[in-house]
Coordinates of C-alpha atoms and ligand atoms in Angstrom, one line a residue:
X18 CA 3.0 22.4 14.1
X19 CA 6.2 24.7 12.8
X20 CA 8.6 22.6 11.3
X21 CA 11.9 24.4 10.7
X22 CA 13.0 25.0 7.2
X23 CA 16.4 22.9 7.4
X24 CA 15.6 19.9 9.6
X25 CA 19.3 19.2 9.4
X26 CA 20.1 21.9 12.2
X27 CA 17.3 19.7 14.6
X28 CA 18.7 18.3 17.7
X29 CA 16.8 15.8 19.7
X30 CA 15.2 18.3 22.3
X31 CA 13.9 19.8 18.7
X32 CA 12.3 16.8 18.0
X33 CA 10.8 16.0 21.1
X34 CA 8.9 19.6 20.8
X35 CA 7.6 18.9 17.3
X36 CA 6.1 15.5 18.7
X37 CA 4.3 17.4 21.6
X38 CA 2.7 19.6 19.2
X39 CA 1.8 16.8 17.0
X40 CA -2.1 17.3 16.1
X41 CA -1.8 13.6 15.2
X42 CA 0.2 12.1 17.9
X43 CA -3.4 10.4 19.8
X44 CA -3.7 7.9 17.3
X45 CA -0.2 6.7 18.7
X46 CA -2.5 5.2 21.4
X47 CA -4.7 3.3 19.1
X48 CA -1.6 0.9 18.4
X49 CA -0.2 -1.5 20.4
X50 CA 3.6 -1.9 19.5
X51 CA 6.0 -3.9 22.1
X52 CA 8.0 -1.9 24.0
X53 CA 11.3 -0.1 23.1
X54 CA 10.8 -0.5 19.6
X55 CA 10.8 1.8 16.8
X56 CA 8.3 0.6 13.5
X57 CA 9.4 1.9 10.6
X58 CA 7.9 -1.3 8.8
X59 CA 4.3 -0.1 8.4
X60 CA 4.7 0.0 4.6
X61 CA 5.3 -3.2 5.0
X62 CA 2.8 -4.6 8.0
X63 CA 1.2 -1.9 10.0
X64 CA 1.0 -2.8 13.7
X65 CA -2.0 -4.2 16.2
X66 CA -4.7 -2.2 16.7
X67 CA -5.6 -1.8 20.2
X68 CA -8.8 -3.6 19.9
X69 CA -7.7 -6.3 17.5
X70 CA -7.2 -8.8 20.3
X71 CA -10.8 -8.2 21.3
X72 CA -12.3 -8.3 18.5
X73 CA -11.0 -11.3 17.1
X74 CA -12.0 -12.8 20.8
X75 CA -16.3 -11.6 20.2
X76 CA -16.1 -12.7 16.4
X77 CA -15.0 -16.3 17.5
X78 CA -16.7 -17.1 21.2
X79 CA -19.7 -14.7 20.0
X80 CA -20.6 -15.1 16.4
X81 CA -19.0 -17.9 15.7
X82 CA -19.3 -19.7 18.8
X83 CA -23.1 -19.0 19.9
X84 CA -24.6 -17.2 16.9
X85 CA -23.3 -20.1 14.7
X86 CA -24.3 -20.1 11.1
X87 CA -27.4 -17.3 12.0
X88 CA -23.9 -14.6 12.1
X89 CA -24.0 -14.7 8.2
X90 CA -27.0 -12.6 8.7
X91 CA -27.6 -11.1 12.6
X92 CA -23.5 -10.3 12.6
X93 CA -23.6 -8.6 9.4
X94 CA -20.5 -11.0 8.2
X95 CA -22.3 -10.7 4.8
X96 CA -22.5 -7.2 4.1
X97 CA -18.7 -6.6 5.4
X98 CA -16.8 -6.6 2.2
X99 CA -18.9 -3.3 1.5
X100 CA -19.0 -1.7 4.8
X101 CA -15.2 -2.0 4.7
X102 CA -15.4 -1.1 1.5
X103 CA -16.7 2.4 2.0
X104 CA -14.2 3.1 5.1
X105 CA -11.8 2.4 2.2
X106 CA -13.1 4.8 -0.1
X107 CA -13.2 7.6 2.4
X108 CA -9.4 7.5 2.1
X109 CA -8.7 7.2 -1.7
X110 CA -11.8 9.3 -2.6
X111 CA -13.6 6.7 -4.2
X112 CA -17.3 7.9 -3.6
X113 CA -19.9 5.8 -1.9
X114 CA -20.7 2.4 -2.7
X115 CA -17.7 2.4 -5.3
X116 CA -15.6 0.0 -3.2
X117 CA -15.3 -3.4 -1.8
X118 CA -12.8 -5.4 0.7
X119 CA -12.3 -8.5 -0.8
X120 CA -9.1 -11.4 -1.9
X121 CA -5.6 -10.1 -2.5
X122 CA -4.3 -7.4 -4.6
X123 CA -2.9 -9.7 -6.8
X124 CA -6.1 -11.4 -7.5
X125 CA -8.5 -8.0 -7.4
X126 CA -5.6 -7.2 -10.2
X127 CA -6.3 -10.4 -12.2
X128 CA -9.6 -9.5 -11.9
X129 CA -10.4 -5.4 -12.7
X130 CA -7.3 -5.8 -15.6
X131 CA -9.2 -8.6 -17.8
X132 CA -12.5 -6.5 -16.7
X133 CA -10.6 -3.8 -18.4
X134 CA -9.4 -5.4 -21.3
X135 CA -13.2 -6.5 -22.3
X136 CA -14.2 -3.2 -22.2
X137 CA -11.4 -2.2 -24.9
X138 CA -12.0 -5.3 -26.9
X139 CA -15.3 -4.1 -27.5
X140 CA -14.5 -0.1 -27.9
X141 CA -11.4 -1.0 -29.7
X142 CA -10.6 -4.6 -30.4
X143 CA -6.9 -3.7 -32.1
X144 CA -5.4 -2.3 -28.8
X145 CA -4.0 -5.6 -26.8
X146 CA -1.2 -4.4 -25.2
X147 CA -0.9 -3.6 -21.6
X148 CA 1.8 -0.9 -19.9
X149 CA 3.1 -1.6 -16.3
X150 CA 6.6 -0.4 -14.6
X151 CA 9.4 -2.3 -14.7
X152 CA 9.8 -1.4 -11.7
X153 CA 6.5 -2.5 -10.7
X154 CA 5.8 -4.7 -7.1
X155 CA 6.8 -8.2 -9.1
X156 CA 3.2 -9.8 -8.4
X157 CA 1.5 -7.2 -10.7
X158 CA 4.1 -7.8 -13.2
X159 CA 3.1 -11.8 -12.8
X160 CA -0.3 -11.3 -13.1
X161 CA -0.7 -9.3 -16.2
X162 CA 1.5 -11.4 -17.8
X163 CA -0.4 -14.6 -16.8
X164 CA -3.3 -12.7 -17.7
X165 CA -1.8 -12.2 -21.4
X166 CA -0.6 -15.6 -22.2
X167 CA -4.3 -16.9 -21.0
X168 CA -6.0 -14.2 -23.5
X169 CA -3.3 -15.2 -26.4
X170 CA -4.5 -13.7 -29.9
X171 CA -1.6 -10.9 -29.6
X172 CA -2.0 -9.7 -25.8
X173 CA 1.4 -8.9 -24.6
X174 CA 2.5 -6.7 -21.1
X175 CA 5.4 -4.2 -21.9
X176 CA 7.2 -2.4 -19.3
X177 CA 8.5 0.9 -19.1
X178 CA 10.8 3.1 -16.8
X179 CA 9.8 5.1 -13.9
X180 CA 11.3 7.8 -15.9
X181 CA 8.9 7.6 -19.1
X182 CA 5.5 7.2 -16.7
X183 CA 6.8 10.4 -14.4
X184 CA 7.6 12.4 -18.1
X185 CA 3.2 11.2 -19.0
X186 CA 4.3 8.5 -21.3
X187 CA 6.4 11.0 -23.9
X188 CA 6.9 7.6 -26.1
X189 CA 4.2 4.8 -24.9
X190 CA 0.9 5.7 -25.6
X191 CA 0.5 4.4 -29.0
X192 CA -2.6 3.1 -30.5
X193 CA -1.7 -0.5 -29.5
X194 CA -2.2 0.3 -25.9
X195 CA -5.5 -0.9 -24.3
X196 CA -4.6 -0.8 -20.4
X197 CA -1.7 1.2 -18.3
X198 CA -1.5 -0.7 -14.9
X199 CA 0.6 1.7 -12.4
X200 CA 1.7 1.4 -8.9
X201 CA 1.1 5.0 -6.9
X202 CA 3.8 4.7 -5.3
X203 CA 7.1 2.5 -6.1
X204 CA 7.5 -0.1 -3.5
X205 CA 11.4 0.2 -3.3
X206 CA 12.0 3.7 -4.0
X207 CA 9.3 5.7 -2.2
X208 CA 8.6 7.4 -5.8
X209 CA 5.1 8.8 -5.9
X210 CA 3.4 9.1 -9.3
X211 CA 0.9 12.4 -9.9
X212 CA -2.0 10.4 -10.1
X213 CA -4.1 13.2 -11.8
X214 CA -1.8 14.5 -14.5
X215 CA -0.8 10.5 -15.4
X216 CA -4.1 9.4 -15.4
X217 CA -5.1 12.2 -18.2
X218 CA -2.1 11.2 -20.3
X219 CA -3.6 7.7 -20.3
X220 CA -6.7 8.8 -21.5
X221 CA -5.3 10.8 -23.9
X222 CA -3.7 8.1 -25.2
X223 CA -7.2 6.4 -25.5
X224 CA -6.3 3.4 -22.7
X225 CA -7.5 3.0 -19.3
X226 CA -5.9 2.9 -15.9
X227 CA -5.9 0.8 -13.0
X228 CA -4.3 2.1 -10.1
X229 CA -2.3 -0.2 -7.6
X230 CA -3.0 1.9 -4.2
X231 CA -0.6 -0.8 -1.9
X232 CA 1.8 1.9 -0.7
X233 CA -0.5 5.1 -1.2
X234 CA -3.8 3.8 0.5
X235 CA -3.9 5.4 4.3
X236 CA -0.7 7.3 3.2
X237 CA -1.8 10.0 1.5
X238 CA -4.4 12.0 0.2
X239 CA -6.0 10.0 -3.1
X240 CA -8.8 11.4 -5.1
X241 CA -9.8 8.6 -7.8
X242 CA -12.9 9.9 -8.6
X243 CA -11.4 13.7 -9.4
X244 CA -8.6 12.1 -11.0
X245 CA -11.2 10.4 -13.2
X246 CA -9.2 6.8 -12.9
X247 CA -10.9 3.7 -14.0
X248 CA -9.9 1.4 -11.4
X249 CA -7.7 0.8 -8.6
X250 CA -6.4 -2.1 -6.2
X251 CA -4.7 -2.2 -3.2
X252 CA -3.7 -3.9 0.3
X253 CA -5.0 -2.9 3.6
X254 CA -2.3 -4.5 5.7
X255 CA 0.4 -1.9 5.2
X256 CA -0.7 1.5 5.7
X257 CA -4.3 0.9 6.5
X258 CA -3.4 -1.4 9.6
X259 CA -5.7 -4.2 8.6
X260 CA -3.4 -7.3 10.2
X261 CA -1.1 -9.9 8.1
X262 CA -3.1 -11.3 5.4
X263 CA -5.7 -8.6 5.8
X264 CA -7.9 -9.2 2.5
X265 CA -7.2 -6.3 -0.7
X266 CA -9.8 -3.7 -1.7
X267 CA -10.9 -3.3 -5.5
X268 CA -12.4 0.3 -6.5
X269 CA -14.3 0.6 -10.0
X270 CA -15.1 4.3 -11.3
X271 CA -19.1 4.5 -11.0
X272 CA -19.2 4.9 -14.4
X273 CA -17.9 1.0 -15.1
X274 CA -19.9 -1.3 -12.8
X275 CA -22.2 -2.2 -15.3
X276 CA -19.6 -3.1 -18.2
X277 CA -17.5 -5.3 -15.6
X278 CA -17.4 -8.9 -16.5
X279 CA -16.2 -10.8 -13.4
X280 CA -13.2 -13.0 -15.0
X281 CA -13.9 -15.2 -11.5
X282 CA -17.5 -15.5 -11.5
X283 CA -18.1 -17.4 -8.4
X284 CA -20.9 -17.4 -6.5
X285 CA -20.8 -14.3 -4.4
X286 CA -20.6 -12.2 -7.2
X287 CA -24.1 -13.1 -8.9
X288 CA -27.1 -11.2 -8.3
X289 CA -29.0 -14.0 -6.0
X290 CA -26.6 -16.3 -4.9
X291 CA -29.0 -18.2 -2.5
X292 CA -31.2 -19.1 -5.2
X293 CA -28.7 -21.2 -6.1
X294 CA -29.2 -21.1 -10.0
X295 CA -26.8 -22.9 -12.7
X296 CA -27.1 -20.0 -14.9
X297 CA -24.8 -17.1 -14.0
X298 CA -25.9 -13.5 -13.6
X299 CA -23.9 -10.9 -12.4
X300 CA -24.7 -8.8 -9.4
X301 CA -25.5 -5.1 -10.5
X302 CA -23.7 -3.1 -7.6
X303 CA -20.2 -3.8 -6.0
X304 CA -20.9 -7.0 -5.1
X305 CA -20.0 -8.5 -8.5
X306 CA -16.3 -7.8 -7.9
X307 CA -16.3 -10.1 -5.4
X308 CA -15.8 -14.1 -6.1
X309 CA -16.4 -16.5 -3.1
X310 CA -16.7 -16.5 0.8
X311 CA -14.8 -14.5 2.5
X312 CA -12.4 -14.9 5.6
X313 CA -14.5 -13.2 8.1
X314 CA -11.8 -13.2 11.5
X315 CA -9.6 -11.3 9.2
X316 CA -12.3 -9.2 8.1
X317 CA -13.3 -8.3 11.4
X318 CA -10.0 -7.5 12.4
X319 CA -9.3 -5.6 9.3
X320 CA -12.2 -3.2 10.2
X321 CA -10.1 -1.8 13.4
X322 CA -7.7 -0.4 11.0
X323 CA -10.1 1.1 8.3
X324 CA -11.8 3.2 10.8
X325 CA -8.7 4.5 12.4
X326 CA -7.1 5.3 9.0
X327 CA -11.2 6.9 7.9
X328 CA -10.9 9.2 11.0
X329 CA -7.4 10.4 9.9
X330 CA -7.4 13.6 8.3
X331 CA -5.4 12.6 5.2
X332 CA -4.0 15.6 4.9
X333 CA -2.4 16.2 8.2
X334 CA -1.1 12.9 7.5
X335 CA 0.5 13.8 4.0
X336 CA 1.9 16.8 6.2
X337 CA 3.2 15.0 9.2
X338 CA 4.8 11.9 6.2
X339 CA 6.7 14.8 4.6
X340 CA 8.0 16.4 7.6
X341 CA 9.1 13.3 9.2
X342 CA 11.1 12.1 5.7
X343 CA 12.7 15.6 5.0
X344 CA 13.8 15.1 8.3
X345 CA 15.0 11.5 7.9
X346 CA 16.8 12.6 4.2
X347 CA 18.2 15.6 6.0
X348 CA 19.9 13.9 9.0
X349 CA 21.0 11.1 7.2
X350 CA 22.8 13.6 4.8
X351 CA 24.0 15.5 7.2
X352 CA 25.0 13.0 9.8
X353 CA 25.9 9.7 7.8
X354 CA 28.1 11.4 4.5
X355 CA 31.3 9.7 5.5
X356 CA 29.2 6.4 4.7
X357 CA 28.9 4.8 1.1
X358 CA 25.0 5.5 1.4
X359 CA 22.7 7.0 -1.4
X360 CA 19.3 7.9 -1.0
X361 CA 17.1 6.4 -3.8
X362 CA 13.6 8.1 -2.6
X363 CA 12.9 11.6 -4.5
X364 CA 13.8 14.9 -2.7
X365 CA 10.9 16.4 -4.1
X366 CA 7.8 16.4 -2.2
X367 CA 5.6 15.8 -5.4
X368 CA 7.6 13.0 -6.0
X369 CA 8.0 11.2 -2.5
X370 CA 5.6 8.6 -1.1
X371 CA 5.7 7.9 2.6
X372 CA 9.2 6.3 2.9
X373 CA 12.7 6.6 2.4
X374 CA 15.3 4.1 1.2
X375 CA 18.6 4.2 1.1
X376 CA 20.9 1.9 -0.3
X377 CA 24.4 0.7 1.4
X378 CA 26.6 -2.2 -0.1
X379 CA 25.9 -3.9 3.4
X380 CA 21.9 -3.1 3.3
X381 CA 21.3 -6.5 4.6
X382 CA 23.8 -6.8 7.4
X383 CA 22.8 -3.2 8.5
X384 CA 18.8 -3.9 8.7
X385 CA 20.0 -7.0 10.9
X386 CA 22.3 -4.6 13.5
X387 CA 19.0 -2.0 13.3
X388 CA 16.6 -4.3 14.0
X389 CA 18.4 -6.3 17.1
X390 CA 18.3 -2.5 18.3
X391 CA 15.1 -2.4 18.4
X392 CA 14.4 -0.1 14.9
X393 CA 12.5 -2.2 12.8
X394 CA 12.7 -1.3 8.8
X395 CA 13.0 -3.7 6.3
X396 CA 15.9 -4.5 3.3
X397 CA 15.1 -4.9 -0.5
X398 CA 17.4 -6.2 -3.3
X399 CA 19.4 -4.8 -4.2
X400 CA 21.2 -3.4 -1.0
X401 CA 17.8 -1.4 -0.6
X402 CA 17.3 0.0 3.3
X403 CA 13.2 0.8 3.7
X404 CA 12.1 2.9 6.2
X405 CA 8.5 3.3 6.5
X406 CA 7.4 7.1 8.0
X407 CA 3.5 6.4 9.3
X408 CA 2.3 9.5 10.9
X409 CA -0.2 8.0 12.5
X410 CA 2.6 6.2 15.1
X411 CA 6.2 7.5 14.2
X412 CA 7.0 10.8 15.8
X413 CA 10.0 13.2 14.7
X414 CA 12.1 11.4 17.8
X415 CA 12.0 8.1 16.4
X416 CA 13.5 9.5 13.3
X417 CA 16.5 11.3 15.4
X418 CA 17.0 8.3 17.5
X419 CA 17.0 6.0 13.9
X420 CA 19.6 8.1 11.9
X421 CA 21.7 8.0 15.6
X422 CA 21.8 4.2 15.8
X423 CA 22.3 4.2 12.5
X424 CA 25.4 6.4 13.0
X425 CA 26.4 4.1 15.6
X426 CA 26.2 0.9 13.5
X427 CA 28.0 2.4 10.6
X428 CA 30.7 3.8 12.5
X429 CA 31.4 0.9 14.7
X430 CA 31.1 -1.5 12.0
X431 CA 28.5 -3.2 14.3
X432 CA 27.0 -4.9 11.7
X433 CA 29.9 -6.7 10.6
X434 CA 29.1 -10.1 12.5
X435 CA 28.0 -13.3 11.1
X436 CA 24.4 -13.2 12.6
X437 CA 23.8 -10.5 10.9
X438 CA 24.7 -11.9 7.7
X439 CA 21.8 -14.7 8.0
X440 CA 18.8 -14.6 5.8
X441 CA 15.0 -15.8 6.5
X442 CA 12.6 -16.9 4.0
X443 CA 11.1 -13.3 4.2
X444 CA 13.4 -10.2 4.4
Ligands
PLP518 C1 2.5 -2.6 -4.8 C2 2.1 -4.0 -4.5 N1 1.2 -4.6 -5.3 C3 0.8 -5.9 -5.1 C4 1.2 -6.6 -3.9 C5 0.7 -8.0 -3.7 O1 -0.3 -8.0 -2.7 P1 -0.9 -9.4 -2.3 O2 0.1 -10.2 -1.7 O3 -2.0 -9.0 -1.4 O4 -1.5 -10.0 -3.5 C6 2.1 -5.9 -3.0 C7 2.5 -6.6 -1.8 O5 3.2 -6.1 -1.0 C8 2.5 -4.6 -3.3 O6 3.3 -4.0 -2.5

């Protein structure tokens, strides 16, 4: 694929050749999206898997239906957190039998962060505070604060500025700080963190890392176990097209499992959980980051998506991500200027996840008018436009015929109607 150096100068018969070259554009048929709609909402919610239909169809008249209680065992339904688990870690380079699939991010945060906190209370009992982003997804912020106020006896979360993380923590890192929790990539702005160089300031600093992976995982090439992280979370319903709800994935560094003390210790995490003991012992592999049964239909349906996204070649996906948004910054900067909009997401490709947001005093209204088109993004406060560039279905068409209705809605003041001034419970 030879994309041109200014994307700007791209008409749509441009765009229509760069698709057709595409090395990536057969997963397109993997998907099932409704008809004469665009989905730039994969950060968000990936779309159906072809299969998922199916497969939720054999798990519940098959397994559940005939093979009953007997599908714990003959289905596999009990070893699935790991098997999902290591299609997960073929994408963020986590190393075999490093990951599992289980619970939410949230709650696989609760649970690696006072994991990690342990291990610092032991190595070095007078470091109790714990660095996130202000800017941080508002559930990790939650968390680690809840997690604080439980621990009392001086634990405190402070947060710093994108700006401070991205310089590798020039004032932060003093000898206070036992844990740096850090989202990969900034769920409003599309601001990607060097995960290598950060994760070596950190150390440096003599705290360890845990790694939120929600808008990085199945987006872009990771490498935890180069990087040397400790730990990492993440989602697989956005990127990794696991389906709404889709359970989280929780990644240790191999050098950890031993030393993790499972904050939930329910019974799925102990080492013979059918002997049915009233003593607790952890698991010794992967399995002790887990807490209780798991929702296996969503499971099931989850593993559709991990395969695609372990098949991918992550780094004809970065490729395809940064071509599609250099394209998307350049035609809206070239084609929308005589509109109030700003684009928040870095221009440098170091720095750029696999979105772009803009921001327009009318974000809302204009997301409503886009979406009635048929071009499904999503709006953040404040006045925060997302559009979310997954290689693995969005072709360099969809993002001329975006910025165009875009164009058209912006000059025509089409979104100026009350219905599009109407807000759900979920933007
Ligand atoms: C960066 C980030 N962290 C955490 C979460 C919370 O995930 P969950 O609802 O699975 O707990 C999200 C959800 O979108 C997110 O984007």
């Amino acid at each position: 694929m030879t994309i041109p150096e200014h994307s700007a100068a791209h008409d749509r018969a441009t765009c229509e050749r760069l698709d057709a070259e595409d090395p990536l554009r057969h997963f397109r048929d993997e998907f099932l999206l409704p008809p004469d709609t665009i989905y730039l909402d994969g950060n968000s919610l990936g779309p159906r898997t072809k299969g998922a239909a199916e497969r939720a169809q054999e798990v519940i008249e098959d397994e559940w239906g005939t093979g009953l209680i007997r599908s714990w065992n003959t289905a596999g339904w009990f070893d699935l957190p790991a098997k999902l688990g290591d299609a997960v870690s073929k994408v963020i380079g986590g190393g075999a039998g490093s990951t599992v699939v289980t619970d939410t991010t949230s709650i696989n945060l609760f649970k690696t962060a006072s994991a990690a906190l342990k291990m610092q209370a032991a190595d070095a009992p007078e470091r109790r505070v714990i660095v996130t982003q202000r800017e941080n997804f508002p559930s990790d912020i939650y968390m680690l604060e809840g997690l604080a106020e439980q621990l009392g006896d001086g634990y405190e979360v402070r947060l710093v500025d994108d700006e401070e993380v991205t310089a590798g923590f020039p004032t932060t890192m003093t000898a206070e700080v036992a844990l740096v929790v850090l989202t990969h990539v900034n769920y409003r702005t599309g601001r990607l963190f060097d995960m290598a160089s950060t994760t070596s300031a950190i150390h440096a600093g003599g705290a360890m890392v845990i790694w939120d992976l929600c808008h990085s995982a199945g987006a872009l090439e990771i490498d935890l176990e180069g990087t040397g992280a400790d730990m990492a979370v993440g989602c697989t319903y956005k990127f990794l097209n696991g389906g709404p709800g889709s359970p989280a994935f929780i990644w240790v560094s191999a050098t950890l499992p031993d030393r993790f003390a499972q904050p939930l210790s329910g019974w799925w995490s102990h080492e013979k959980p059918f002997e049915m003991s009233p003593s607790y012992a952890p698991a010794a592999g992967i399995r002790r980051y887990l807490t209780g049964t798991q929702g296996i239909l969503s499971m099931s349906v989850a593993e559709l998506g991990l395969d695609i996204a372990a098949r991918a070649d992550m780094t004809a996906v970065r490729e395809k991500s940064l071509a599609l948004s250099d394209l998307f910054i350049d035609l809206v900067e070239a084609r929308l200027s005589e509109h109030p909009i700003e684009i928040v997401t870095p221009r440098e490709h170091t720095h750029r996840g696999s979105q772009v947001s803009i921001t327009h005093p009318e974000g809302f209204a204009i997301m409503s008018a886009l979406i009635e088109a048929g071009i499904i993004g999503d709006y953040r406060e404040p006045a925060v436009l997302r559009f979310g560039l997954t290689p693995l279905y969005v072709g360099f068409t969809d993002v001329w015929d975006t910025v165009e209705a875009l164009r058209d809605i912006l000059d025509n003041r089409l979104w100026d109607a009350p219905r599009h001034k109407v807000r759900g419970a979920v933007t």
